[in-house]
JSON list of C-alpha atoms in Angstrom, two decimals:
[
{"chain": "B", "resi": 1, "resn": "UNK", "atom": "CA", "xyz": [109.19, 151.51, 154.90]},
{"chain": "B", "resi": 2, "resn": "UNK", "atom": "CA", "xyz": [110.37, 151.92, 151.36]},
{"chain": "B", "resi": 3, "resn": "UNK", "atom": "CA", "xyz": [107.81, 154.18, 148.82]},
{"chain": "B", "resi": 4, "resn": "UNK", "atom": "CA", "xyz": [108.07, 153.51, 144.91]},
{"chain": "B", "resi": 5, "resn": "UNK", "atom": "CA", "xyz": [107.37, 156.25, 143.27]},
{"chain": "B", "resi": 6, "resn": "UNK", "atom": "CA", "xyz": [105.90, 155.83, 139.83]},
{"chain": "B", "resi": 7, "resn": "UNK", "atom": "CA", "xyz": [106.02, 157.94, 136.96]},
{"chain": "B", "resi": 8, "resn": "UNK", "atom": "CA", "xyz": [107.39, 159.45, 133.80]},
{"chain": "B", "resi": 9, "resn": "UNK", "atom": "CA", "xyz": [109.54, 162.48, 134.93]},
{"chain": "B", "resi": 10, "resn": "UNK", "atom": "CA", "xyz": [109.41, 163.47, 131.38]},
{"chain": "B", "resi": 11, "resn": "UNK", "atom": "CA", "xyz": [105.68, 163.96, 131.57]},
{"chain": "B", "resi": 12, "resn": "UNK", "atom": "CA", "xyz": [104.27, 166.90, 133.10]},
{"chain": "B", "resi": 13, "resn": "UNK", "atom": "CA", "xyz": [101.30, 165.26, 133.98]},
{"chain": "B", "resi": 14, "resn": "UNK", "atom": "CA", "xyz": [103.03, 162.05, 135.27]},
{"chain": "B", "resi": 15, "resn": "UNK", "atom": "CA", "xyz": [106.03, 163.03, 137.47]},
{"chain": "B", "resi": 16, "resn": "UNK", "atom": "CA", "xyz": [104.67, 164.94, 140.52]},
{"chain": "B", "resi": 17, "resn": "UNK", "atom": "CA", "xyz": [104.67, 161.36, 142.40]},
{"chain": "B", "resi": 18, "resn": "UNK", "atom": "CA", "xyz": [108.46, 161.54, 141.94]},
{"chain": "B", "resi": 19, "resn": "UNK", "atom": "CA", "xyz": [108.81, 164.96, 143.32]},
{"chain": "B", "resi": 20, "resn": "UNK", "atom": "CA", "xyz": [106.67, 164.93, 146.26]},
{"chain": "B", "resi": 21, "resn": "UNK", "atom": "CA", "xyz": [108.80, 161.47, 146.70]},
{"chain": "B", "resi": 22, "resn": "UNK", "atom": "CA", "xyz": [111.96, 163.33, 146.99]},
{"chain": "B", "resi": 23, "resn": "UNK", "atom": "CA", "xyz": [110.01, 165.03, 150.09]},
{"chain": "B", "resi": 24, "resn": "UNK", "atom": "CA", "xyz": [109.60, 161.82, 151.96]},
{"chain": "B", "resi": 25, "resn": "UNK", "atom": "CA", "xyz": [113.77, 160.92, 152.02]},
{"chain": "B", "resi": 26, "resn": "UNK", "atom": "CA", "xyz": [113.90, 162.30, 155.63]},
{"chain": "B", "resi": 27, "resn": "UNK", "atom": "CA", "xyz": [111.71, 159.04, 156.56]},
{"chain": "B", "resi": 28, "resn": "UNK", "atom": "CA", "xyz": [111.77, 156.68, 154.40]},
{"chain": "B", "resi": 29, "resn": "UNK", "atom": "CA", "xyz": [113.93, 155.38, 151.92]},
{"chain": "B", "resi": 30, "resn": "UNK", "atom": "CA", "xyz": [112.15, 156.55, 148.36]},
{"chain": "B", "resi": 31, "resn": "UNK", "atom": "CA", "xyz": [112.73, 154.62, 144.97]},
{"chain": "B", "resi": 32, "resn": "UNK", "atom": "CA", "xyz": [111.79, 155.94, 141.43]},
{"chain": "B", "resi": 33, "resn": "UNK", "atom": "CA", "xyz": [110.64, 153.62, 139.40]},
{"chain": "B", "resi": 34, "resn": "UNK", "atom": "CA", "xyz": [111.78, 154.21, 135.77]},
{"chain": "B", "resi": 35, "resn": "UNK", "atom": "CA", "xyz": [109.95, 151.01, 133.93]},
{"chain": "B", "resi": 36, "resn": "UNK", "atom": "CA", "xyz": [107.59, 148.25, 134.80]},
{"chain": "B", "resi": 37, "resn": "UNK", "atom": "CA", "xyz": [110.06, 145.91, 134.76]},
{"chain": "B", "resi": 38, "resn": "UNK", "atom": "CA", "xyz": [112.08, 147.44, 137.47]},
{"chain": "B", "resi": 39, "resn": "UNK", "atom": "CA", "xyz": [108.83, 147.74, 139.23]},
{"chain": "B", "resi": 40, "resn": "UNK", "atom": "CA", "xyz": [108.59, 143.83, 138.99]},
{"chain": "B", "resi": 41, "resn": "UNK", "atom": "CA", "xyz": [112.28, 143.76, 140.46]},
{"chain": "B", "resi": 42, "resn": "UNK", "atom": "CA", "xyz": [110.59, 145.94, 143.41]},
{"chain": "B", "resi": 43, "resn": "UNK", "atom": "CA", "xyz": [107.66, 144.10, 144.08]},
{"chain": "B", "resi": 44, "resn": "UNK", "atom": "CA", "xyz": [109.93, 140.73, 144.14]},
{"chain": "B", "resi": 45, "resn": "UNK", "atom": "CA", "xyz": [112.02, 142.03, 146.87]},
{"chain": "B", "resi": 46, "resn": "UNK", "atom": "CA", "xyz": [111.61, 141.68, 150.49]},
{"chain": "B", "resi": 47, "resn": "UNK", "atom": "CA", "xyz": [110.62, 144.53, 152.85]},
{"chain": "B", "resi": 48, "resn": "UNK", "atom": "CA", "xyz": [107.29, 146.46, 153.37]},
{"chain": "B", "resi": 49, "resn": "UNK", "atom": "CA", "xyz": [106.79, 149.53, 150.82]},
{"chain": "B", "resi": 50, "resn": "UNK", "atom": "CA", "xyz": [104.20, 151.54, 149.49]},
{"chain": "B", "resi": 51, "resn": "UNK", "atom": "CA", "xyz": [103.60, 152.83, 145.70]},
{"chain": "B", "resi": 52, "resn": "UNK", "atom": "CA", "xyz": [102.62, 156.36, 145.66]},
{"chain": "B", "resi": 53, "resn": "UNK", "atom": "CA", "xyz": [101.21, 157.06, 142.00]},
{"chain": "B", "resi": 54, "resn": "UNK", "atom": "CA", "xyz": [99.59, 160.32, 140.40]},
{"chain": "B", "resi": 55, "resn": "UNK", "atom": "CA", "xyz": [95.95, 159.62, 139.78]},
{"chain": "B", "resi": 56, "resn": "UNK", "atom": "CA", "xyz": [93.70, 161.47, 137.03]},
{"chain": "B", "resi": 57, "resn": "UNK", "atom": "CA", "xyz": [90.70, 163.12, 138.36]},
{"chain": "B", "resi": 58, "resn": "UNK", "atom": "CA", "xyz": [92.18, 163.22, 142.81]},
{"chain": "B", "resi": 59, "resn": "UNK", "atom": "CA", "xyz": [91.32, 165.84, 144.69]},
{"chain": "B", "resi": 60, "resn": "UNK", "atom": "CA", "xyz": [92.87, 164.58, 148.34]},
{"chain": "B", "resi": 61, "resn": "UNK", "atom": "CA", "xyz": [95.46, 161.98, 148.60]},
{"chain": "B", "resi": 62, "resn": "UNK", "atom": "CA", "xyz": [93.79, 158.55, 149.02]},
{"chain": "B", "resi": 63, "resn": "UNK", "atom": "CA", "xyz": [94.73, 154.66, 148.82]},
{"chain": "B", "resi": 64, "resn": "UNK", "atom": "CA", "xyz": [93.74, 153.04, 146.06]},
{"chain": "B", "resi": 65, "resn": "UNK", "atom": "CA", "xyz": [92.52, 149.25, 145.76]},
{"chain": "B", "resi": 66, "resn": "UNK", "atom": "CA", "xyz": [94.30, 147.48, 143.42]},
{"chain": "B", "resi": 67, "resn": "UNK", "atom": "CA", "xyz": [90.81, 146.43, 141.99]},
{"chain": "B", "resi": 68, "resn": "UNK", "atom": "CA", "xyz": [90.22, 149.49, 140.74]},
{"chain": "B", "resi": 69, "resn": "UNK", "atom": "CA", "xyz": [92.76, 149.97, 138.64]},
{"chain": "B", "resi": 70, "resn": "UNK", "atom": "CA", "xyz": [92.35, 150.23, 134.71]},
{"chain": "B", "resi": 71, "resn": "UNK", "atom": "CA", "xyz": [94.32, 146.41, 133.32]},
{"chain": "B", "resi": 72, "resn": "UNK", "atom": "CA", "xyz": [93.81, 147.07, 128.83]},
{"chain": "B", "resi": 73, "resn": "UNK", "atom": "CA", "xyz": [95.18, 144.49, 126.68]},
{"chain": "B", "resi": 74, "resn": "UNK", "atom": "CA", "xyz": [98.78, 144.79, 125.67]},
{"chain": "B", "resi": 75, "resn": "UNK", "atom": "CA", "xyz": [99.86, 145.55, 122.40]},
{"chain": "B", "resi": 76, "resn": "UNK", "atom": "CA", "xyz": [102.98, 146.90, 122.66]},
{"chain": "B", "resi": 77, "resn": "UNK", "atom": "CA", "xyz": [105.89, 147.44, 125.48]},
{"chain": "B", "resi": 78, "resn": "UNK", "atom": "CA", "xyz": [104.73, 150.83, 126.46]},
{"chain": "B", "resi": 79, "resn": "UNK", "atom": "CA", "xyz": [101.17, 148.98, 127.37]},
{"chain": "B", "resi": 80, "resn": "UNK", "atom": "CA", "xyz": [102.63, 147.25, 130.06]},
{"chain": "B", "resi": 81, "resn": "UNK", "atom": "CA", "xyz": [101.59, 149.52, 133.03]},
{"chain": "B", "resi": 82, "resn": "UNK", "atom": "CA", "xyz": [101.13, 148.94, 136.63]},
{"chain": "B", "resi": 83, "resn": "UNK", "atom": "CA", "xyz": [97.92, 147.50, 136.75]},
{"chain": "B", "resi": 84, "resn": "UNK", "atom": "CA", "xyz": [99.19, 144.71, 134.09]},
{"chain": "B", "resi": 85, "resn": "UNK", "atom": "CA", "xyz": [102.75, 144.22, 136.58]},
{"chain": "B", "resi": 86, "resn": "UNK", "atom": "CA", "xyz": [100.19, 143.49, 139.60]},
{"chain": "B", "resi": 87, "resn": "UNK", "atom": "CA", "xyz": [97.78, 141.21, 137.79]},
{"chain": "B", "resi": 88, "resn": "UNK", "atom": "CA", "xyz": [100.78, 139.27, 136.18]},
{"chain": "B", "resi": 89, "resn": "UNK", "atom": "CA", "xyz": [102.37, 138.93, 139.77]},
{"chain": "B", "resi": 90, "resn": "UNK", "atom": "CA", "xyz": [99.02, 138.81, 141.59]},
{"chain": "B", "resi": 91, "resn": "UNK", "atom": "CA", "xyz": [100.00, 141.32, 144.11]},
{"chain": "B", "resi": 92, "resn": "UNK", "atom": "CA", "xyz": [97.72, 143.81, 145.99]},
{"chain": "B", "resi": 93, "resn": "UNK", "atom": "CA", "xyz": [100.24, 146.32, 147.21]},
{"chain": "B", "resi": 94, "resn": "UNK", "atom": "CA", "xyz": [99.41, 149.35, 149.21]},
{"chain": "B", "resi": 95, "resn": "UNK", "atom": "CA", "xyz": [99.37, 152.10, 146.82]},
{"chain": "B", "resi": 96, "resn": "UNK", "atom": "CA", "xyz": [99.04, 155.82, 147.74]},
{"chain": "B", "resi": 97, "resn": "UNK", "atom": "CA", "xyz": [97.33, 158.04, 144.79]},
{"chain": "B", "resi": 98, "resn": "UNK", "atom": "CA", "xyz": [98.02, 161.89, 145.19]},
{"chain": "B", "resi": 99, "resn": "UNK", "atom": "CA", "xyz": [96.28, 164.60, 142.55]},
{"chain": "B", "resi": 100, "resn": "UNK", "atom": "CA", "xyz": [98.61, 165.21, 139.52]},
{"chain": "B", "resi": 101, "resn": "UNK", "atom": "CA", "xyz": [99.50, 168.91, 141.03]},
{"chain": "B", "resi": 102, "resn": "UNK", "atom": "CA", "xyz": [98.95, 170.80, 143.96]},
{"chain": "B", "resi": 103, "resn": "UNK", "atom": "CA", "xyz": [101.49, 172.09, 147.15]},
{"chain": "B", "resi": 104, "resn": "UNK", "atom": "CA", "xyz": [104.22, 169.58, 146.71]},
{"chain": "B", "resi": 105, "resn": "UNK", "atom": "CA", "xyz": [104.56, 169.81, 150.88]},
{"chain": "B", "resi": 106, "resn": "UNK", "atom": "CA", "xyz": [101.27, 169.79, 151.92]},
{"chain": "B", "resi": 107, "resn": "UNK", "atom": "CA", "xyz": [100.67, 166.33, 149.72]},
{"chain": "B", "resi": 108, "resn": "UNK", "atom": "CA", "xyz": [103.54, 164.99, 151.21]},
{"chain": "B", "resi": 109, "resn": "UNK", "atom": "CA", "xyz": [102.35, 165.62, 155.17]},
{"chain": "B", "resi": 110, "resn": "UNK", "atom": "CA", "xyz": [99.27, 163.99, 153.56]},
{"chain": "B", "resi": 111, "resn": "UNK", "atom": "CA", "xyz": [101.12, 160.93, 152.53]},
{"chain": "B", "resi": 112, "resn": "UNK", "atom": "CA", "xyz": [102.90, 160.63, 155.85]},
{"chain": "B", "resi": 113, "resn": "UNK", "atom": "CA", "xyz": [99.86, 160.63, 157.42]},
{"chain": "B", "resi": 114, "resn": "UNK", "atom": "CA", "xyz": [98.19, 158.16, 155.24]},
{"chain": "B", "resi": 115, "resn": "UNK", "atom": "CA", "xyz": [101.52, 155.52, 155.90]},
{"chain": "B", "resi": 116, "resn": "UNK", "atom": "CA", "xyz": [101.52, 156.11, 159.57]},
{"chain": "B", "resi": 117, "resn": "UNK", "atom": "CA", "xyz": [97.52, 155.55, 160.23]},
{"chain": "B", "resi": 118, "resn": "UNK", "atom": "CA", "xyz": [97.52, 152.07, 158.24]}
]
């Protein structure tokens, strides 16, 4: 099982997908996704994977359905997001959302336990 992590390391409020991903290299091989259009490359490849994801407003680590996810219009480059990358490629991943802080380990146990029960 492969998990894309997805995020802006940069961002404070966007990069603790990436971190609690560097947890979960004992089990599963862990990408970081730097653009969309490496994500594309990703979803494109063969193999089962996951996208883990920091999501505004999570208490508990959850899936998320690709429905719900926010798709604007694009204006520019840094418009093109993850919800636009599945709708273009009309993929329904699995995709894990964790809260945008908390105990780094305790999330991750929580995402373990999330891939192993589906």
């Amino acid at each position: 099982m492969k998990i894309v992590c997805l995020g802006n390391e940069f961002v404070e409020e966007d990069c603790f997908a990436k971190e609690v991903g560097g947890l979960l290299t004992e089990d599963h091989e862990v990408v970081n996704i730097k653009d969309s259009f490496q994500l594309m490359e990703v979803l494109n490849s063969e193999g089962d994977f996951v996208l883990l994801d920091v999501a505004q407003g999570l208490e508990k680590v959850c899936l998320i359905n690709v429905e719900d996810l926010r798709v604007d219009s694009i204006l520019s480059a840094h418009d093109f997001d993850v919800g636009q990358v599945l709708v273009l490629l009309d993929v329904a991943p699995r995709i894990i959302g964790i809260p945008m802080k908390g105990d780094a380990l305790k999330i991750r146990d929580e995402v373990l336990g999330l891939i192993k029960s589906n």
